[in-house]
Short mmCIF file of C-alpha atoms in Angstrom, two decimals:
data_model
loop_
_atom_site.label_atom_id
_atom_site.label_comp_id
_atom_site.label_asym_id
_atom_site.label_seq_id
_atom_site.Cartn_x
_atom_site.Cartn_y
_atom_site.Cartn_z
CA UNK A 1 -95.15 42.49 60.28
CA UNK A 2 -94.07 46.16 60.46
CA UNK A 3 -97.41 46.93 57.70
CA UNK A 4 -99.69 44.92 59.58
CA UNK A 5 -98.86 46.59 62.85
CA UNK A 6 -98.83 50.28 61.06
CA UNK A 7 -102.14 48.98 59.88
CA UNK A 8 -103.58 48.38 63.11
CA UNK A 9 -102.04 51.81 63.99
CA UNK A 10 -103.78 53.82 61.38
CA UNK A 11 -107.09 54.78 63.16
CA UNK A 12 -105.08 56.27 66.03
CA UNK A 13 -103.30 58.27 63.75
CA UNK A 14 -105.91 58.90 62.58
CA UNK A 15 -107.58 60.54 65.49
CA UNK A 16 -104.15 62.46 66.37
CA UNK A 17 -104.82 64.09 62.76
CA UNK A 18 -108.03 65.09 63.29
CA UNK A 19 -106.77 66.49 67.16
CA UNK A 20 -103.45 68.23 65.33
CA UNK A 21 -106.01 69.64 63.21
CA UNK A 22 -108.16 71.33 65.32
CA UNK A 23 -105.28 72.45 67.31
CA UNK A 24 -104.45 74.17 63.92
CA UNK A 25 -107.94 75.25 63.14
CA UNK A 26 -107.72 76.77 66.91
CA UNK A 27 -104.38 79.15 66.47
CA UNK A 28 -105.17 80.16 63.09
CA UNK A 29 -108.09 81.70 63.46
CA UNK A 30 -107.84 83.17 67.37
CA UNK A 31 -109.20 81.29 69.41
CA UNK A 32 -105.86 79.99 71.59
CA UNK A 33 -103.15 83.08 71.29
CA UNK A 34 -99.78 82.93 69.87
CA UNK A 35 -97.44 85.80 71.47
CA UNK A 36 -94.96 88.05 68.82
CA UNK A 37 -92.00 89.54 69.74
CA UNK A 38 -90.18 92.66 68.77
CA UNK A 39 -87.33 91.00 68.70
CA UNK A 40 -85.93 88.81 65.47
CA UNK A 41 -87.04 85.58 66.60
CA UNK A 42 -86.14 82.34 64.25
CA UNK A 43 -87.39 79.50 64.91
CA UNK A 44 -85.84 76.01 63.34
CA UNK A 45 -87.75 72.89 63.44
CA UNK A 46 -89.10 69.84 61.80
CA UNK A 47 -91.96 67.81 62.04
CA UNK A 48 -91.16 64.04 61.74
CA UNK A 49 -88.92 62.49 64.77
CA UNK A 50 -86.15 61.63 64.68
CA UNK A 51 -82.55 63.61 63.67
CA UNK A 52 -83.10 66.19 60.73
CA UNK A 53 -79.79 67.89 61.58
CA UNK A 54 -81.92 70.87 63.72
CA UNK A 55 -78.64 71.21 66.17
CA UNK A 56 -76.42 71.76 63.48
CA UNK A 57 -78.48 74.20 61.11
CA UNK A 58 -78.83 75.67 64.74
CA UNK A 59 -75.20 76.08 65.74
CA UNK A 60 -75.06 77.16 61.76
CA UNK A 61 -77.08 79.91 62.47
CA UNK A 62 -75.00 81.26 65.25
CA UNK A 63 -72.56 80.94 63.53
CA UNK A 64 -73.59 84.08 60.72
CA UNK A 65 -75.51 85.28 63.09
CA UNK A 66 -72.88 86.85 65.98
CA UNK A 67 -70.90 88.15 64.44
CA UNK A 68 -73.20 91.40 63.98
CA UNK A 69 -75.41 90.57 66.53
CA UNK A 70 -75.69 89.57 70.14
CA UNK A 71 -77.27 86.03 70.11
CA UNK A 72 -79.52 84.11 72.22
CA UNK A 73 -80.43 80.58 71.68
CA UNK A 74 -83.67 79.16 73.84
CA UNK A 75 -85.08 75.41 73.76
CA UNK A 76 -87.23 73.26 75.48
CA UNK A 77 -83.77 71.42 77.33
CA UNK A 78 -84.95 67.86 76.75
CA UNK A 79 -83.50 65.28 78.91
CA UNK A 80 -83.08 67.91 81.65
CA UNK A 81 -83.66 66.71 84.85
CA UNK A 82 -85.22 70.49 85.56
CA UNK A 83 -87.98 72.36 84.95
CA UNK A 84 -88.70 76.30 84.18
CA UNK A 85 -86.81 79.22 82.41
CA UNK A 86 -82.87 78.68 83.16
CA UNK A 87 -80.56 80.73 81.48
CA UNK A 88 -76.97 78.86 81.10
CA UNK A 89 -73.63 79.49 83.06
CA UNK A 90 -70.62 78.28 82.99
CA UNK A 91 -71.46 75.81 86.31
CA UNK A 92 -74.29 74.54 83.76
CA UNK A 93 -74.80 70.79 83.06
CA UNK A 94 -76.24 68.82 81.36
CA UNK A 95 -78.65 67.73 83.58
CA UNK A 96 -79.51 70.89 84.37
CA UNK A 97 -80.08 72.34 80.48
CA UNK A 98 -79.63 68.97 78.49
CA UNK A 99 -77.41 67.67 75.96
CA UNK A 100 -77.48 69.94 73.20
CA UNK A 101 -77.80 73.53 74.85
CA UNK A 102 -74.84 72.03 76.71
CA UNK A 103 -73.15 71.89 73.59
CA UNK A 104 -74.11 75.28 72.75
CA UNK A 105 -72.65 76.49 75.81
CA UNK A 106 -69.67 75.41 75.52
CA UNK A 107 -68.75 75.83 71.93
CA UNK A 108 -70.35 79.57 71.73
CA UNK A 109 -69.26 81.39 75.10
CA UNK A 110 -70.48 85.04 73.75
CA UNK A 111 -73.69 83.43 73.54
CA UNK A 112 -76.79 83.31 75.73
CA UNK A 113 -78.13 79.65 75.83
CA UNK A 114 -81.62 79.13 78.00
CA UNK A 115 -84.09 76.57 78.36
CA UNK A 116 -87.67 76.62 78.53
CA UNK A 117 -90.61 74.23 78.03
CA UNK A 118 -93.87 77.63 77.67
CA UNK A 119 -91.25 79.57 75.04
CA UNK A 120 -92.93 82.86 75.58
CA UNK A 121 -92.35 83.41 78.72
CA UNK A 122 -88.58 82.49 78.10
CA UNK A 123 -88.68 84.76 75.07
CA UNK A 124 -90.19 88.01 77.57
CA UNK A 125 -87.19 87.70 79.57
CA UNK A 126 -84.60 87.19 76.90
CA UNK A 127 -85.96 90.07 73.90
CA UNK A 128 -84.53 93.12 75.96
CA UNK A 129 -81.28 91.99 75.98
CA UNK A 130 -80.74 91.07 72.69
CA UNK A 131 -80.74 91.41 68.47
CA UNK A 132 -81.74 87.90 67.80
CA UNK A 133 -83.06 84.72 69.60
CA UNK A 134 -82.78 81.30 68.23
CA UNK A 135 -85.67 78.74 69.12
CA UNK A 136 -84.15 75.57 68.87
CA UNK A 137 -87.14 72.68 68.22
CA UNK A 138 -90.07 74.97 68.91
CA UNK A 139 -91.69 73.91 64.36
CA UNK A 140 -94.80 73.19 67.12
CA UNK A 141 -94.94 76.00 69.78
CA UNK A 142 -97.64 77.73 68.44
CA UNK A 143 -97.76 79.69 71.53
CA UNK A 144 -95.21 81.82 69.88
CA UNK A 145 -95.53 83.06 66.65
CA UNK A 146 -92.23 83.60 65.05
CA UNK A 147 -90.37 86.39 62.48
CA UNK A 148 -88.86 83.37 60.98
CA UNK A 149 -88.89 79.66 60.15
CA UNK A 150 -86.98 77.18 59.19
CA UNK A 151 -87.92 73.42 58.61
CA UNK A 152 -85.74 70.80 58.06
CA UNK A 153 -86.37 67.35 56.24
CA UNK A 154 -83.95 64.63 56.66
CA UNK A 155 -84.08 63.25 52.82
CA UNK A 156 -84.54 59.82 52.82
CA UNK A 157 -88.05 61.09 54.40
CA UNK A 158 -88.95 62.36 51.53
CA UNK A 159 -88.19 58.97 49.81
CA UNK A 160 -91.02 57.48 51.22
CA UNK A 161 -94.48 57.41 52.22
CA UNK A 162 -95.15 59.85 55.49
CA UNK A 163 -97.45 58.79 58.25
CA UNK A 164 -98.88 60.60 61.06
CA UNK A 165 -97.72 59.08 64.38
CA UNK A 166 -98.28 56.39 66.10
CA UNK A 167 -98.77 54.21 62.40
CA UNK A 168 -95.47 56.10 61.15
CA UNK A 169 -93.29 59.23 62.37
CA UNK A 170 -94.75 62.08 61.36
CA UNK A 171 -95.83 64.06 64.89
CA UNK A 172 -97.07 67.14 63.02
CA UNK A 173 -99.66 67.33 59.67
CA UNK A 174 -97.48 67.41 56.08
CA UNK A 175 -99.29 70.40 55.26
CA UNK A 176 -98.12 72.61 58.41
CA UNK A 177 -94.85 72.86 55.80
CA UNK A 178 -97.00 75.76 54.39
CA UNK A 179 -95.74 78.23 57.80
CA UNK A 180 -92.10 77.60 56.96
CA UNK A 181 -90.28 80.71 55.87
CA UNK A 182 -88.12 78.38 53.93
CA UNK A 183 -87.49 74.41 53.58
CA UNK A 184 -83.94 73.32 54.24
CA UNK A 185 -83.58 68.91 53.00
CA UNK A 186 -80.80 67.66 54.97
CA UNK A 187 -78.32 65.02 55.80
CA UNK A 188 -77.56 64.41 51.88
CA UNK A 189 -74.32 62.69 50.70
CA UNK A 190 -73.58 65.28 48.24
CA UNK A 191 -75.33 67.38 45.66
CA UNK A 192 -78.57 66.72 44.74
CA UNK A 193 -78.99 65.55 41.12
CA UNK A 194 -81.81 67.41 38.93
CA UNK A 195 -84.28 64.17 38.98
CA UNK A 196 -83.65 64.14 42.88
CA UNK A 197 -83.88 67.88 43.47
CA UNK A 198 -87.40 67.31 41.06
CA UNK A 199 -89.12 64.43 43.35
CA UNK A 200 -88.22 66.63 47.08
CA UNK A 201 -89.90 69.71 45.21
CA UNK A 202 -93.12 66.99 44.58
CA UNK A 203 -93.31 66.12 47.64
CA UNK A 204 -92.72 69.02 49.06
CA UNK A 205 -94.50 72.25 46.86
CA UNK A 206 -93.52 75.23 47.93
CA UNK A 207 -95.83 78.30 47.91
CA UNK A 208 -94.87 81.29 45.78
CA UNK A 209 -91.72 82.44 47.53
CA UNK A 210 -90.70 79.43 49.93
CA UNK A 211 -87.50 78.27 49.00
CA UNK A 212 -85.80 74.89 49.54
CA UNK A 213 -82.51 74.67 50.02
CA UNK A 214 -80.00 71.15 50.06
CA UNK A 215 -78.13 70.29 52.62
CA UNK A 216 -75.22 67.71 54.39
CA UNK A 217 -73.62 66.43 57.17
CA UNK A 218 -69.61 66.89 57.35
CA UNK A 219 -67.78 65.84 60.11
CA UNK A 220 -65.19 67.05 61.50
CA UNK A 221 -62.03 65.71 62.70
CA UNK A 222 -62.96 63.41 66.28
CA UNK A 223 -61.56 65.36 69.53
CA UNK A 224 -60.97 63.26 72.95
CA UNK A 225 -63.29 64.08 75.38
CA UNK A 226 -60.57 64.40 78.27
CA UNK A 227 -57.26 64.04 77.56
CA UNK A 228 -56.89 67.27 75.99
CA UNK A 229 -53.11 66.45 74.68
CA UNK A 230 -54.51 63.26 73.73
CA UNK A 231 -53.09 62.12 70.13
CA UNK A 232 -55.03 63.07 67.37
CA UNK A 233 -56.89 60.81 65.76
CA UNK A 234 -57.60 61.23 61.75
CA UNK A 235 -61.77 60.18 60.91
CA UNK A 236 -60.12 58.55 58.16
CA UNK A 237 -57.53 56.55 60.81
CA UNK A 238 -59.25 53.57 60.73
CA UNK A 239 -59.21 51.04 63.16
CA UNK A 240 -61.05 49.05 65.63
CA UNK A 241 -63.99 51.44 67.31
CA UNK A 242 -66.89 51.22 69.73
CA UNK A 243 -69.45 53.69 68.87
CA UNK A 244 -72.01 54.20 71.42
CA UNK A 245 -74.96 56.91 70.63
CA UNK A 246 -78.00 58.22 72.19
CA UNK A 247 -79.43 60.52 69.59
CA UNK A 248 -82.20 60.22 67.51
CA UNK A 249 -80.37 58.66 63.90
CA UNK A 250 -77.36 56.97 64.21
CA UNK A 251 -77.12 55.42 61.47
CA UNK A 252 -75.81 58.35 58.88
CA UNK A 253 -72.37 58.58 61.42
CA UNK A 254 -71.68 54.65 61.11
CA UNK A 255 -71.73 55.05 57.66
CA UNK A 256 -69.62 57.78 57.00
CA UNK A 257 -66.99 55.55 59.75
CA UNK A 258 -67.51 52.54 57.83
CA UNK A 259 -66.51 54.63 54.63
CA UNK A 260 -63.35 55.27 56.20
CA UNK A 261 -62.29 52.18 57.17
CA UNK A 262 -63.02 51.60 60.26
CA UNK A 263 -64.83 48.30 61.96
CA UNK A 264 -67.65 48.79 64.17
CA UNK A 265 -69.18 47.76 67.66
CA UNK A 266 -72.39 49.57 67.66
CA UNK A 267 -74.01 50.16 71.36
CA UNK A 268 -77.02 51.89 70.56
CA UNK A 269 -79.03 53.88 73.61
CA UNK A 270 -82.06 56.39 73.32
CA UNK A 271 -82.06 59.37 72.72
CA UNK A 272 -80.56 61.75 75.62
CA UNK A 273 -80.13 58.81 77.16
CA UNK A 274 -78.23 59.96 81.02
CA UNK A 275 -75.44 57.56 80.74
CA UNK A 276 -74.78 56.14 84.73
CA UNK A 277 -72.62 53.93 86.23
CA UNK A 278 -73.40 51.39 84.97
CA UNK A 279 -73.56 51.87 81.82
CA UNK A 280 -69.71 53.04 81.45
CA UNK A 281 -69.16 49.85 83.65
CA UNK A 282 -70.31 47.99 80.49
CA UNK A 283 -69.13 50.36 77.91
CA UNK A 284 -65.67 49.62 79.36
CA UNK A 285 -66.36 45.53 78.92
CA UNK A 286 -67.47 45.91 75.66
CA UNK A 287 -64.20 47.85 74.69
CA UNK A 288 -61.61 45.38 76.39
CA UNK A 289 -63.79 43.08 73.41
CA UNK A 290 -62.65 44.49 70.63
CA UNK A 291 -59.84 42.59 69.01
CA UNK A 292 -56.70 44.65 68.70
CA UNK A 293 -54.95 47.44 70.34
CA UNK A 294 -55.45 49.84 67.99
CA UNK A 295 -58.98 50.87 68.98
CA UNK A 296 -60.95 54.03 70.40
CA UNK A 297 -64.02 54.58 71.47
CA UNK A 298 -65.86 57.41 69.22
CA UNK A 299 -69.08 59.38 70.34
CA UNK A 300 -71.68 62.62 69.20
CA UNK A 301 -70.75 65.86 70.33
CA UNK A 302 -74.24 65.66 71.97
CA UNK A 303 -73.35 62.86 74.06
CA UNK A 304 -70.43 63.63 74.74
CA UNK A 305 -72.02 66.21 77.25
CA UNK A 306 -73.70 63.60 78.99
CA UNK A 307 -70.75 61.70 78.98
CA UNK A 308 -68.95 64.81 81.25
CA UNK A 309 -70.72 64.16 84.27
CA UNK A 310 -68.20 64.77 86.90
CA UNK A 311 -69.36 61.07 88.46
CA UNK A 312 -68.58 59.34 86.02
CA UNK A 313 -65.16 60.96 85.12
CA UNK A 314 -62.65 58.25 86.96
CA UNK A 315 -64.23 55.11 84.67
CA UNK A 316 -63.26 57.52 82.07
CA UNK A 317 -59.77 58.49 82.39
CA UNK A 318 -58.66 55.90 81.00
CA UNK A 319 -60.80 55.31 77.77
CA UNK A 320 -59.71 56.71 74.84
CA UNK A 321 -63.60 58.26 74.11
CA UNK A 322 -63.53 60.27 71.09
CA UNK A 323 -66.62 63.03 70.03
CA UNK A 324 -66.54 63.47 66.53
CA UNK A 325 -68.37 67.59 65.58
CA UNK A 326 -70.68 68.01 63.06
CA UNK A 327 -71.83 70.79 60.45
CA UNK A 328 -74.40 72.08 58.08
CA UNK A 329 -72.75 72.20 54.41
CA UNK A 330 -74.90 73.02 51.97
CA UNK A 331 -74.57 72.80 48.11
CA UNK A 332 -74.86 74.37 44.44
CA UNK A 333 -74.36 77.94 46.31
CA UNK A 334 -76.95 77.51 48.37
CA UNK A 335 -74.58 79.32 51.53
CA UNK A 336 -74.67 82.39 49.97
CA UNK A 337 -79.28 82.06 49.20
CA UNK A 338 -79.15 81.10 52.09
CA UNK A 339 -77.09 83.22 54.58
CA UNK A 340 -78.96 86.53 52.66
CA UNK A 341 -82.69 85.20 53.22
CA UNK A 342 -81.37 85.10 56.96
CA UNK A 343 -79.57 88.14 57.15
CA UNK A 344 -81.51 90.42 55.50
CA UNK A 345 -85.07 88.53 57.70
CA UNK A 346 -82.38 90.13 60.84
CA UNK A 347 -81.84 93.57 59.39
CA UNK A 348 -85.25 94.39 58.75
CA UNK A 349 -87.03 92.96 61.92
CA UNK A 350 -84.39 95.29 63.78
CA UNK A 351 -84.79 98.00 61.91
CA UNK A 352 -89.36 98.00 62.42
CA UNK A 353 -87.95 96.68 66.10
CA UNK A 354 -86.02 99.93 66.00
CA UNK A 355 -88.40 102.10 64.81
CA UNK A 356 -91.65 100.93 66.63
#
């Protein structure tokens, strides 16, 4: 059935591909203008729908750069209920700036977090007062020419044939990968074997000098959503859990929890879903159906930003909700090589900026 639907949609994918290729051609030939900036600009992106790990990769870059530079993150702010350029403040909410920028704001109080649908005007406002700007999910935003681009691929997407929307999940032509300075194969369950590396390299066909790094996801101990002094919860504690997700791809988290002994009942919402009181009432009812007293609600750190809306607080007070932070972890000594690539770029770009 799926193949039949894909076949029916394939002509639309061909048309979509023609439009995308024409757009790239117009940017490449200068008909459409791309703006460059003297400030070092690092773009983190992907070319497929679904979570490739852009948020933990962006956080990795912040942890790497913040000790040495004044860092800003500029995002589109998906799921927010506002428009235009907004520089986040301690009073900002997920409704104001989006869940991912809200997560950055909570984690990195010394970093400027801003949102703007149009990245170039946002960059103009940030450039003079920052040493480096990270563009979150901006690979297709060609009105800006970043100084350095990271392109992420969930390893699972590289193991099957790729199709453009709407018959597949590619939102950009696969050849667009050649613009990236560096590619990262993400969400691997462990270090890739030699055969796996050969497979990924055969699919990605990196151009000379274009490096590929390999990473996985590290799950941190769960953190209580509201109760700062709640009983600690080990990730491998096991038991019954209502898993609450509103992200693009919850399957890796679901699998990781089951491997650690959790009996999961999963409530899946669409990506960036704005939780309301009716949702919370349904969640509470589902939680009550779990068959034991040893039970919790588990969610992602991104979903936690939307659950922390003040209008939901009274419903959450007596519900044991924990979110699970995640981090990017590189394999095969890739961390040192990756770090060096990024630091060398920023150092070189910063030096050029001073000279000009």
